[in-house]
XYZ file of C-alpha atoms in Angstrom:
751
model
C 0.000 0.000 0.000
C 2.784 2.402 0.947
C 4.724 1.675 -2.246
C 1.619 2.372 -4.359
C 1.068 5.696 -2.600
C 4.712 6.663 -3.162
C 4.466 5.792 -6.865
C 1.274 7.815 -7.200
C 2.807 10.900 -5.605
C 5.922 10.631 -7.792
C 3.715 10.379 -10.883
C 1.816 13.457 -9.814
C 5.022 15.415 -9.321
C 6.449 14.303 -12.671
C 3.238 15.156 -14.522
C 3.097 18.621 -12.945
C 6.753 19.480 -13.724
C 6.768 22.072 -16.533
C 8.885 21.614 -19.614
C 11.520 24.267 -18.943
C 13.471 25.686 -21.864
C 16.948 25.634 -20.319
C 18.609 27.739 -22.995
C 15.918 30.415 -22.840
C 16.231 30.593 -19.067
C 20.039 30.682 -19.312
C 19.958 33.583 -21.796
C 17.440 35.485 -19.695
C 19.658 35.296 -16.642
C 22.657 36.483 -18.649
C 20.617 39.343 -20.142
C 19.548 40.244 -16.613
C 23.188 40.656 -15.643
C 24.110 42.734 -18.681
C 20.983 44.903 -18.360
C 22.123 45.870 -14.867
C 24.969 47.868 -16.373
C 22.526 49.720 -18.646
C 19.756 50.444 -16.187
C 21.429 50.949 -12.811
C 21.919 54.417 -11.406
C 23.550 53.520 -8.074
C 27.215 52.971 -8.881
C 28.222 52.516 -5.230
C 25.800 49.702 -4.476
C 27.728 46.507 -3.653
C 27.145 43.498 -5.842
C 25.533 41.559 -3.018
C 22.639 44.069 -3.040
C 21.955 43.282 -6.670
C 20.547 40.183 -8.306
C 23.857 39.378 -10.021
C 24.966 36.693 -7.486
C 21.568 35.010 -7.744
C 21.586 35.042 -11.559
C 25.141 33.639 -11.678
C 24.037 30.821 -9.401
C 21.045 30.099 -11.619
C 23.285 29.991 -14.682
C 25.624 27.555 -12.926
C 22.727 25.339 -11.826
C 21.419 25.239 -15.378
C 24.816 24.208 -16.753
C 25.185 21.464 -14.135
C 21.645 20.183 -14.740
C 22.177 20.243 -18.482
C 25.344 18.164 -18.200
C 23.569 15.585 -16.037
C 20.817 15.420 -18.612
C 23.016 15.126 -21.705
C 26.067 13.470 -20.184
C 29.622 14.744 -19.779
C 30.612 13.606 -23.270
C 28.126 15.901 -25.026
C 28.081 19.705 -24.999
C 24.584 21.047 -24.373
C 23.095 24.203 -25.927
C 23.638 26.313 -22.798
C 27.326 25.393 -22.693
C 27.550 26.098 -26.419
C 26.028 29.514 -25.809
C 28.483 30.247 -22.985
C 31.423 29.331 -25.195
C 30.289 31.015 -28.400
C 29.401 34.307 -26.782
C 32.505 34.492 -24.605
C 30.557 34.915 -21.410
C 33.549 33.969 -19.283
C 35.654 36.601 -21.051
C 33.047 39.214 -20.256
C 32.736 38.144 -16.644
C 36.508 38.319 -16.264
C 36.456 41.890 -17.567
C 33.653 42.844 -15.188
C 35.520 41.270 -12.307
C 38.660 43.201 -13.086
C 36.712 46.465 -13.206
C 35.212 45.627 -9.770
C 31.923 47.106 -10.867
C 29.717 46.876 -8.968
C 31.967 46.665 -5.900
C 32.591 43.038 -4.997
C 32.092 41.783 -8.549
C 35.556 40.236 -8.674
C 34.705 37.916 -5.798
C 31.503 36.801 -7.515
C 33.352 36.118 -10.755
C 36.092 34.139 -9.009
C 33.455 32.124 -7.164
C 31.582 31.426 -10.417
C 34.755 30.336 -12.218
C 35.728 28.098 -9.322
C 32.348 26.379 -9.197
C 31.926 25.927 -12.916
C 35.382 24.352 -13.236
C 34.791 22.159 -10.219
C 31.229 21.022 -10.915
C 31.278 20.591 -14.682
C 32.784 17.227 -15.506
C 33.672 17.753 -19.146
C 37.174 19.124 -19.810
C 36.339 22.789 -20.188
C 39.901 24.079 -19.990
C 40.593 22.664 -23.444
C 38.376 25.386 -24.964
C 40.016 28.651 -25.918
C 37.077 30.684 -24.610
C 37.542 29.032 -21.227
C 41.270 28.789 -20.623
C 41.925 32.313 -21.939
C 39.643 34.059 -19.398
C 40.810 31.616 -16.707
C 44.369 32.686 -17.366
C 43.356 36.352 -17.194
C 41.519 35.800 -13.947
C 44.580 34.062 -12.494
C 46.499 37.278 -13.143
C 44.045 39.104 -10.888
C 44.471 36.722 -7.963
C 46.647 37.705 -5.031
C 46.651 41.400 -5.898
C 44.910 42.617 -2.755
C 46.513 41.394 0.461
C 43.992 40.361 3.106
C 41.051 41.117 0.817
C 37.684 39.463 1.287
C 38.283 37.651 -1.992
C 41.357 35.709 -0.819
C 39.483 32.595 0.223
C 37.642 32.356 -3.083
C 40.852 33.034 -4.998
C 42.604 30.196 -3.154
C 39.687 27.884 -3.957
C 39.720 28.924 -7.629
C 43.483 28.404 -7.996
C 43.204 25.087 -6.185
C 40.535 23.940 -8.641
C 42.718 24.934 -11.601
C 45.713 23.077 -10.137
C 43.595 19.991 -9.489
C 42.448 19.996 -13.120
C 46.043 20.334 -14.321
C 47.144 17.537 -12.015
C 44.483 15.301 -13.585
C 45.493 16.290 -17.122
C 49.011 17.820 -17.217
C 48.553 18.848 -20.860
C 46.272 21.659 -19.671
C 49.227 23.511 -18.186
C 50.303 24.612 -21.656
C 46.955 26.450 -21.960
C 47.201 28.117 -18.567
C 50.920 28.891 -18.689
C 52.265 29.087 -22.208
C 55.858 28.458 -23.156
C 57.627 31.782 -23.739
C 59.345 30.578 -26.885
C 56.144 29.128 -28.313
C 54.265 32.329 -27.513
C 56.856 34.442 -29.301
C 56.694 32.248 -32.385
C 52.907 32.348 -32.349
C 52.898 36.139 -32.223
C 55.272 36.358 -35.148
C 53.109 34.079 -37.282
C 49.725 35.436 -36.164
C 49.534 38.148 -38.818
C 47.228 41.185 -38.776
C 44.038 39.197 -38.096
C 44.600 38.900 -34.368
C 45.572 42.557 -34.133
C 42.332 43.535 -35.826
C 40.389 41.301 -33.449
C 42.104 42.910 -30.485
C 41.225 46.388 -31.754
C 37.632 45.318 -32.240
C 37.440 43.951 -28.687
C 38.967 47.146 -27.396
C 36.487 49.333 -29.210
C 33.535 47.357 -27.898
C 32.252 48.214 -24.462
C 34.627 51.156 -24.263
C 32.009 52.795 -22.147
C 32.030 50.137 -19.420
C 32.531 51.723 -15.985
C 36.207 51.965 -15.150
C 37.858 50.874 -11.932
C 37.377 54.415 -10.622
C 33.658 54.018 -10.879
C 32.897 56.437 -13.796
C 30.012 55.162 -15.853
C 29.249 55.896 -19.483
C 26.882 54.434 -22.056
C 27.174 50.756 -22.715
C 27.084 49.070 -26.094
C 25.393 45.762 -25.603
C 23.978 43.917 -28.564
C 21.071 41.628 -28.002
C 17.696 40.449 -29.241
C 14.238 40.547 -27.804
C 13.614 36.929 -28.625
C 15.325 33.927 -30.121
C 18.243 31.889 -28.894
C 20.711 32.672 -31.667
C 21.183 36.337 -30.838
C 24.227 37.274 -28.768
C 24.505 39.210 -25.590
C 28.213 40.041 -25.197
C 30.402 42.419 -23.290
C 33.969 42.769 -24.550
C 37.348 43.664 -23.121
C 37.769 47.212 -21.820
C 40.364 49.657 -22.948
C 41.717 49.613 -19.410
C 42.427 45.890 -19.682
C 44.083 46.252 -23.073
C 46.288 49.030 -21.769
C 47.506 46.902 -18.862
C 47.686 43.585 -20.699
C 51.438 43.592 -21.326
C 52.601 43.891 -17.687
C 49.924 41.491 -16.519
C 51.227 38.829 -18.863
C 54.279 38.633 -16.616
C 52.014 37.174 -13.945
C 51.101 33.518 -13.922
C 49.680 30.724 -11.825
C 52.867 30.291 -9.757
C 53.021 34.001 -8.947
C 49.407 34.023 -7.792
C 49.869 30.935 -5.623
C 52.972 32.296 -3.879
C 51.148 35.545 -3.141
C 48.406 33.595 -1.418
C 50.997 31.481 0.400
C 52.106 34.747 2.003
C 48.607 35.400 3.331
C 48.308 35.995 7.055
C 45.185 33.864 7.034
C 46.688 30.463 7.640
C 43.919 28.394 6.084
C 44.207 30.375 2.856
C 47.987 29.943 2.875
C 47.520 26.203 3.485
C 45.212 25.890 0.466
C 47.692 27.757 -1.729
C 50.594 25.600 -0.507
C 48.715 22.407 -1.269
C 47.775 23.687 -4.722
C 51.388 24.515 -5.522
C 52.439 21.019 -4.474
C 49.840 19.587 -6.860
C 51.597 21.378 -9.713
C 55.237 20.665 -8.924
C 54.565 17.007 -8.060
C 53.456 16.197 -11.611
C 56.081 13.706 -12.776
C 56.127 14.838 -16.396
C 59.353 16.235 -17.818
C 57.516 18.687 -20.103
C 55.495 20.090 -17.182
C 58.530 20.406 -14.906
C 60.562 22.070 -17.643
C 57.780 24.538 -18.381
C 57.421 25.444 -14.695
C 61.131 25.933 -14.075
C 61.925 27.766 -17.333
C 58.841 29.930 -17.740
C 58.117 30.984 -14.181
C 59.997 32.541 -11.304
C 59.226 29.522 -9.097
C 62.668 29.338 -7.480
C 62.967 33.075 -6.937
C 59.476 33.409 -5.461
C 59.811 30.460 -3.077
C 63.285 31.432 -1.860
C 62.477 35.123 -1.649
C 59.686 34.389 0.805
C 61.991 32.102 2.796
C 64.654 34.796 3.081
C 62.070 37.445 3.949
C 60.808 35.311 6.816
C 64.343 34.738 8.099
C 65.105 38.459 8.018
C 62.082 39.054 10.258
C 63.758 37.062 13.048
C 65.416 39.520 15.465
C 69.198 39.398 15.633
C 69.033 39.323 19.429
C 66.981 36.134 19.417
C 67.144 34.148 22.638
C 68.277 30.597 21.718
C 65.890 29.269 24.367
C 62.979 30.294 22.130
C 64.210 27.911 19.432
C 65.085 25.132 21.868
C 61.558 25.164 23.280
C 60.000 24.690 19.844
C 58.866 21.239 18.867
C 59.405 19.956 15.345
C 57.598 22.351 13.034
C 55.365 20.906 10.329
C 54.123 23.289 7.663
C 50.727 21.598 7.554
C 50.292 21.858 11.327
C 51.499 25.463 11.300
C 49.027 26.556 8.632
C 46.223 24.471 10.127
C 46.471 25.099 13.876
C 44.248 23.235 16.284
C 41.558 25.181 18.163
C 43.431 24.585 21.430
C 46.368 26.650 20.207
C 45.849 30.141 21.480
C 47.136 33.372 20.016
C 48.946 34.311 23.205
C 52.397 33.136 22.044
C 55.050 35.798 21.664
C 55.611 37.617 18.397
C 59.209 36.373 18.251
C 58.121 32.756 18.568
C 55.521 33.270 15.858
C 58.154 34.700 13.507
C 60.528 31.786 14.116
C 57.728 29.270 13.613
C 56.697 30.958 10.364
C 60.253 30.692 8.999
C 60.687 27.068 10.048
C 57.263 26.156 8.669
C 58.109 27.612 5.256
C 61.498 25.895 5.309
C 59.707 22.632 6.038
C 57.422 23.381 3.111
C 60.432 23.986 0.862
C 61.842 20.659 2.023
C 58.536 18.939 1.187
C 58.441 20.665 -2.180
C 61.927 19.376 -3.028
C 60.912 15.871 -1.916
C 57.732 15.716 -3.992
C 58.727 17.796 -7.017
C 60.142 16.464 -10.258
C 63.949 16.335 -10.244
C 64.043 19.136 -12.833
C 62.372 21.376 -10.234
C 63.866 19.949 -7.034
C 67.485 20.521 -8.058
C 67.188 24.241 -8.897
C 65.051 24.945 -5.814
C 67.603 23.267 -3.522
C 70.457 25.083 -5.255
C 68.633 28.403 -4.863
C 68.185 27.784 -1.122
C 71.919 27.047 -0.906
C 72.823 30.277 -2.668
C 70.315 32.693 -1.207
C 69.724 31.424 2.330
C 72.750 29.347 3.286
C 75.531 31.378 1.663
C 73.789 34.730 1.401
C 72.387 34.939 4.936
C 73.471 32.112 7.250
C 77.187 32.067 6.440
C 77.883 35.714 7.399
C 75.964 35.221 10.640
C 77.878 32.046 11.501
C 81.175 33.829 10.873
C 80.332 36.965 12.852
C 82.102 37.940 16.077
C 79.036 38.535 18.238
C 78.703 35.584 20.600
C 74.946 36.013 20.935
C 74.592 36.141 17.160
C 76.750 33.046 16.692
C 74.818 31.161 19.353
C 71.334 31.955 18.041
C 72.311 31.234 14.419
C 73.966 27.945 15.416
C 70.892 26.804 17.341
C 68.712 27.723 14.368
C 71.077 25.809 12.077
C 70.564 22.703 14.209
C 66.817 23.046 13.765
C 67.216 23.372 9.991
C 69.241 20.159 9.985
C 66.490 18.382 11.877
C 63.899 19.675 9.397
C 65.870 18.623 6.298
C 64.808 15.252 4.924
C 65.026 15.643 1.131
C 68.154 14.234 -0.504
C 68.745 17.228 -2.768
C 68.379 19.820 -0.009
C 70.432 17.748 2.445
C 73.278 17.537 -0.053
C 73.254 21.298 -0.520
C 73.290 21.798 3.253
C 76.129 19.280 3.724
C 78.291 20.914 1.057
C 77.522 24.328 2.525
C 78.695 23.266 5.990
C 81.595 20.959 5.110
C 82.678 21.805 1.581
C 83.379 19.228 -1.107
C 86.957 18.297 -0.168
C 87.685 14.554 -0.254
C 91.478 14.472 0.169
C 93.188 14.060 3.580
C 93.515 17.188 5.677
C 96.708 19.079 6.335
C 97.190 20.855 9.674
C 96.381 24.572 9.482
C 95.407 24.313 5.818
C 94.293 27.803 4.807
C 92.668 26.447 1.651
C 90.237 24.372 3.677
C 86.547 25.218 3.734
C 86.363 28.372 5.868
C 82.926 27.768 7.360
C 83.695 24.156 8.266
C 86.960 25.218 9.892
C 85.200 27.874 11.950
C 82.391 25.562 13.026
C 84.894 22.980 14.249
C 86.809 25.708 16.065
C 83.544 26.758 17.708
C 83.395 23.290 19.282
C 86.315 24.498 21.416
C 85.035 28.044 21.881
C 85.639 30.054 25.022
C 81.878 30.179 25.429
C 80.635 26.808 26.638
C 77.174 27.583 25.244
C 78.571 28.077 21.746
C 80.634 24.901 22.053
C 77.601 22.881 23.126
C 75.419 24.345 20.378
C 78.035 23.664 17.678
C 78.655 20.125 18.895
C 74.916 19.594 18.664
C 75.081 20.687 15.015
C 77.648 17.981 14.285
C 75.664 15.424 16.270
C 72.627 16.107 14.082
C 74.800 16.111 10.977
C 76.210 12.665 11.764
C 72.678 11.254 11.928
C 71.905 12.308 8.362
C 72.112 9.675 5.606
C 74.874 11.238 3.524
C 78.249 9.581 2.972
C 80.173 12.833 2.548
C 79.532 13.849 6.160
C 81.571 11.161 7.908
C 84.089 11.055 5.049
C 84.782 14.787 5.193
C 84.966 14.947 8.981
C 86.938 11.765 9.705
C 87.347 9.038 7.105
C 89.438 10.932 4.577
C 92.188 11.125 7.184
C 91.984 7.403 8.018
C 91.854 5.980 4.489
C 95.576 5.028 4.414
C 95.599 3.704 8.006
C 98.689 5.765 8.701
C 97.736 5.711 12.376
C 98.953 2.078 12.477
C 102.617 1.350 13.066
C 104.353 -0.110 9.989
C 106.452 -2.450 12.151
C 105.690 -6.033 11.178
C 104.035 -8.224 13.752
C 106.558 -10.468 15.543
C 109.598 -8.269 14.884
C 109.333 -6.454 18.168
C 109.477 -7.795 21.665
C 106.567 -7.809 24.064
C 107.616 -4.640 25.873
C 107.842 -2.719 22.647
C 104.460 -4.097 21.572
C 102.827 -2.912 24.754
C 104.261 0.538 24.154
C 102.803 0.583 20.663
C 99.419 -0.504 21.988
C 99.121 2.606 24.098
C 100.643 5.943 23.345
C 102.942 7.108 26.115
C 102.566 3.725 27.861
C 106.100 3.895 29.223
C 105.288 7.128 30.990
C 102.131 5.572 32.445
C 103.973 2.506 33.709
C 106.398 4.736 35.594
C 103.445 6.505 37.185
C 103.088 5.241 40.801
C 99.304 5.268 40.413
C 99.582 2.480 37.833
C 101.944 0.170 39.807
C 101.837 -0.589 43.507
C 98.233 0.154 44.284
C 96.891 2.680 46.756
C 96.993 1.333 50.299
C 95.965 4.615 51.882
C 92.739 4.956 49.950
C 91.797 1.408 49.133
C 92.389 1.746 45.384
C 93.711 -1.466 43.931
C 95.980 -1.865 40.979
C 93.890 -4.823 39.861
C 91.232 -2.414 38.670
C 93.570 -1.238 35.928
C 93.255 -3.595 32.956
C 96.232 -5.598 31.848
C 96.383 -5.476 28.089
C 97.363 -8.573 26.117
C 100.150 -8.587 23.610
C 99.483 -8.560 19.897
C 100.371 -12.282 19.722
C 97.622 -13.079 22.217
C 95.203 -10.859 20.333
C 96.012 -12.497 17.017
C 95.477 -15.973 18.466
C 92.177 -15.102 20.088
C 89.061 -15.981 18.194
C 86.315 -13.458 17.473
C 84.353 -14.036 20.660
C 87.372 -13.779 22.898
C 88.499 -10.633 21.110
C 85.105 -9.040 21.662
C 85.215 -9.927 25.341
C 88.663 -8.441 25.758
C 87.739 -5.216 23.968
C 84.512 -4.819 25.925
C 86.310 -5.478 29.200
C 89.023 -3.014 28.242
C 86.451 -0.226 28.192
C 84.503 -1.463 31.198
C 87.618 -1.733 33.343
C 89.043 1.659 32.496
C 87.325 3.413 35.392
C 88.519 1.996 38.736
C 85.895 0.257 40.846
C 86.179 2.797 43.637
C 85.158 5.562 41.222
C 82.133 3.703 39.851
C 78.686 4.458 41.212
C 76.216 3.052 38.682
C 75.924 -0.234 40.595
C 74.264 1.708 43.432
C 71.281 2.449 41.169
C 68.852 0.160 39.395
C 68.731 0.206 35.599
C 72.095 1.874 35.073
C 74.193 -1.131 34.195
C 76.215 -1.688 31.072
C 73.484 -3.847 29.550
C 71.123 -0.864 29.373
C 73.304 0.624 26.632
C 73.340 -2.525 24.499
C 69.745 -2.278 23.315
C 70.067 1.385 22.310
C 73.440 0.772 20.676
C 72.019 -2.099 18.639
C 69.197 0.041 17.236
C 71.498 2.947 16.443
C 74.035 0.656 14.799
C 71.363 -0.920 12.614
C 70.286 2.545 11.506
C 73.878 3.467 10.627
C 74.225 0.224 8.666
C 71.056 0.951 6.710
C 72.390 4.397 5.809
C 75.751 2.981 4.756
C 74.385 0.236 2.497
C 74.709 2.391 -0.614
C 78.047 3.940 0.336
C 80.175 1.003 -0.877
C 82.311 0.904 2.239
C 84.841 -1.956 2.497
C 84.185 -4.823 4.853
C 87.836 -5.210 5.868
C 90.584 -2.654 6.557
C 92.844 -1.659 3.726
C 96.070 -3.750 3.717
C 98.999 -1.873 5.210
C 101.916 -0.732 3.123
C 104.970 -2.129 4.929
C 107.156 0.757 3.757
C 107.532 3.626 6.159
C 105.586 6.716 5.132
C 107.122 10.172 5.358
C 103.728 11.720 5.992
C 102.828 11.999 9.664
C 99.370 10.913 10.649
C 96.916 13.742 11.254
C 93.583 12.753 12.746
C 91.950 15.801 11.204
C 90.616 19.020 12.625
C 87.365 17.497 13.856
C 88.839 14.567 15.774
C 91.625 16.766 17.118
C 89.117 19.134 18.706
C 87.033 16.236 20.048
C 90.069 14.516 21.559
C 91.249 17.793 23.067
C 87.829 18.299 24.599
C 87.731 14.719 25.870
C 91.153 15.136 27.465
C 89.716 18.024 29.524
C 86.618 16.076 30.538
C 87.336 16.363 34.273
C 87.403 20.167 34.126
C 84.468 20.901 31.824
C 80.776 21.506 32.538
C 78.551 18.458 32.699
C 76.418 19.476 29.691
C 79.495 20.027 27.526
C 80.907 16.621 28.455
C 77.627 14.964 27.528
C 77.708 16.596 24.110
C 81.358 15.682 23.431
C 80.826 12.026 24.339
C 77.588 11.921 22.360
C 79.337 13.033 19.166
C 82.135 10.491 19.690
C 79.565 7.754 20.237
C 77.841 8.661 16.984
C 81.171 8.369 15.165
C 81.966 5.015 16.766
C 78.688 3.553 15.501
C 79.561 3.826 11.801
C 80.379 0.441 10.233
C 83.579 1.472 8.450
C 86.508 -0.824 9.367
C 89.044 2.016 9.647
C 86.798 4.083 11.874
C 86.012 1.052 13.973
C 89.681 0.148 14.326
C 90.770 3.663 15.227
C 88.038 4.371 17.765
C 87.127 0.995 19.256
C 90.180 -1.263 19.060
C 92.361 -0.814 22.171
C 94.948 -3.201 20.747
C 95.759 -1.415 17.515
C 99.510 -0.760 17.080
C 99.514 3.021 17.009
C 102.228 4.771 15.051
C 104.645 6.977 16.938
C 103.047 10.231 18.073
C 99.496 9.087 17.292
C 96.632 9.041 19.709
C 93.351 7.167 19.555
C 90.118 7.399 21.469
C 91.284 4.711 23.878
C 94.670 6.308 24.474
C 92.983 9.627 25.299
C 90.722 7.855 27.773
C 93.752 6.209 29.392
C 95.304 9.624 29.929
C 92.054 10.915 31.461
C 91.983 7.935 33.829
C 95.595 8.598 34.808
C 94.732 12.200 35.657
C 91.608 11.090 37.508
C 93.497 8.635 39.719
C 95.930 11.341 40.744
C 93.316 13.964 41.517
C 90.799 11.915 43.461
C 93.448 11.015 46.041
C 93.075 14.540 47.376
C 89.271 14.294 47.758
C 88.042 12.702 51.001
C 84.960 10.472 50.936
C 85.087 10.353 47.157
C 82.600 7.476 46.808
C 79.983 9.130 49.039
C 80.245 12.373 47.112
C 80.010 10.589 43.771
C 76.810 8.858 44.873
C 75.360 12.177 46.056
C 76.154 13.873 42.756
C 74.670 11.012 40.749
C 71.481 11.244 42.815
C 71.324 14.958 42.080
C 71.780 14.338 38.351
C 69.028 11.717 38.313
C 66.654 13.864 40.346
C 66.695 11.652 43.426
C 68.242 14.296 45.622
C 67.885 18.032 45.924
C 70.778 20.111 44.679
C 73.205 21.154 47.349
C 76.697 22.531 47.333
C 79.339 19.796 47.055
C 83.038 20.403 46.649
C 84.654 19.405 43.353
C 81.257 19.102 41.648
C 82.691 19.579 38.148
C 85.246 16.806 38.684
C 82.688 14.455 40.203
C 80.256 14.978 37.354
C 83.107 14.377 34.929
C 83.824 11.025 36.596
C 80.183 10.000 36.198
C 80.181 10.992 32.515
C 83.425 9.077 32.026
C 81.960 5.916 33.566
C 78.834 6.114 31.431
C 80.843 6.853 28.279
C 83.042 3.810 28.783
C 79.953 1.621 29.221
C 78.460 3.074 26.053
C 81.640 2.411 24.056
C 81.723 -1.159 25.375
C 78.121 -1.661 24.263
C 78.888 -0.268 20.805
C 81.920 -2.536 20.464
C 79.775 -5.510 21.451
C 76.968 -4.879 18.951
C 79.436 -4.187 16.120
C 81.102 -7.588 16.485
C 81.168 -10.048 14.763
C 79.982 -7.912 11.835
C 83.175 -5.909 12.312
C 86.354 -7.867 12.969
C 89.343 -5.655 12.211
C 92.181 -7.392 10.505
C 94.768 -5.957 12.865
C 97.477 -6.036 10.182
């Protein structure tokens, strides 16, 4: 019963529906719009107080209904009328004239909806893509105008259409060379047409609002008669400079909008364009637009807004900035944050966007954009600030540089940043080489700066750098100086006696053996000589299998700090095993990065001939070893950063780096020092100094409790030294864990 009633009602509705002449209705609405310009007397009335918005909506609804009726493969009579009579051209002209006030917004909205709702490929038609291109030139002109949102939507619709069919880009953004050739071969016909268009509707109200008679041509009845409004003289006069504008220019202008949602829409639309993986599209964008200049110019402008007296704490408190999150803030984020923080976030967000653009763009676009960032931002702005003499300026720029490193994930941009910081040198370093990369030299020097804050900040830069997947980083900083293994003594194994071998194992070992703290023990304080490791000869090391060698190396690091100076066993969860899990994960990550670097699995065979060239560990390792040697006299935070960088280096799976940093039994050449030999010297100094500190173990436990938050801070004598001892103990455990996880995948040859 219910189904019969429903069918009856539907039949009644269908039978009562009048047969509407769509074309007649469409023409009437268009005539209603054009008649407004003839009949109106109130030039100041805004467009929303007229019937123009309503009539435009009716025209759009008719076009959409017509397409549903005829299908997207067939052009209906209303669409034919719109195309033949250049209605979109006329609307574009009216929008540019902004008459009545607000007309531009209505035109942009109409264009956006008709392109978005009509399924057939309209942009292929000349009478569609030509006015669309002209309207694009008008977008982004008025900053913070009421039309910005509709402009962003319109440009986004155009970009979406181009992304679906990349061939459309040639209609929206013509090739300069092709355009020039077309103009040369166009002849006088196009010029005559342009003069005719200019002469028509010369009386249309100008942008200033002056109204004169209008020359509309129409018919009282019939569908074949035209109702057209042509291009104004004002538009023709300004056509040449406007042709310099294009879709990219309009999008970047909207990306600069202070309304974040509008900027987000523009950013997403630009990504739609540059991510098209078509060589012709990428070439057109990079050669016929100012894409690189516009993107980088905005980046540099944002950086220049950051005050020179920026407090580094502002940057340190910032979480990782995502451009999408920045331009689409959550409602919980208030507007109470400081202006300085907002400026820094805006710069980092746009840098993150540039990084995303380089990641997603075609290689033809990504390369030039990354190179432009290198030239304009890195060299043009950052380098002078990193080389300045103001400590506050150096500190804030260095902290900001660390953040940029964290934000950089694209291969092309990372390579530009690496070459900017380190240079492209691949040959071994020479001490005090004036031809070395100036910025790299200064950054390494800043690791040993008089200001501890600058040293910590710069060491953090290198720590972040070493975590990036680029082979040139570790090669430039360390490996190029280890490639010949000149740190290894050329004396053949077996040709020297055991005493001489022991001396080669540890630099300055003879001096250490004469030290009373390394011989008879310490009866007055309870220190025992058994806590100092006895190191096997090279014959014993050669005979040991892999597992035994690992055990000896691990124990060598674990036994460096005397038992009486160790405090970790007083606390739960601070044993050596806690470092193994973390070291394993970090080592696996390093191995994954190094898979494509073609590193050797075994050390390079030694040349038995004596080399005249003295081994130089390189500027970077020299500064790190110097800092490590002063570990007992440096601030706790600085020691943590120094040991962290050394740990990152020790994790790399290169056999030379592994041998030099983690093999205590390597036969060091005369005058060379290794990580282990530096640690031995620190231990020697420690054992001398702690004899003069009463109740050393109690004080060490108290300091460790303070560092772990289990005890309130209170004044304790020799705090710097005590904290240094704790860092030293933890560092040795970390090195032991790294050595463990790297074996048996790394088994240095030892020859």
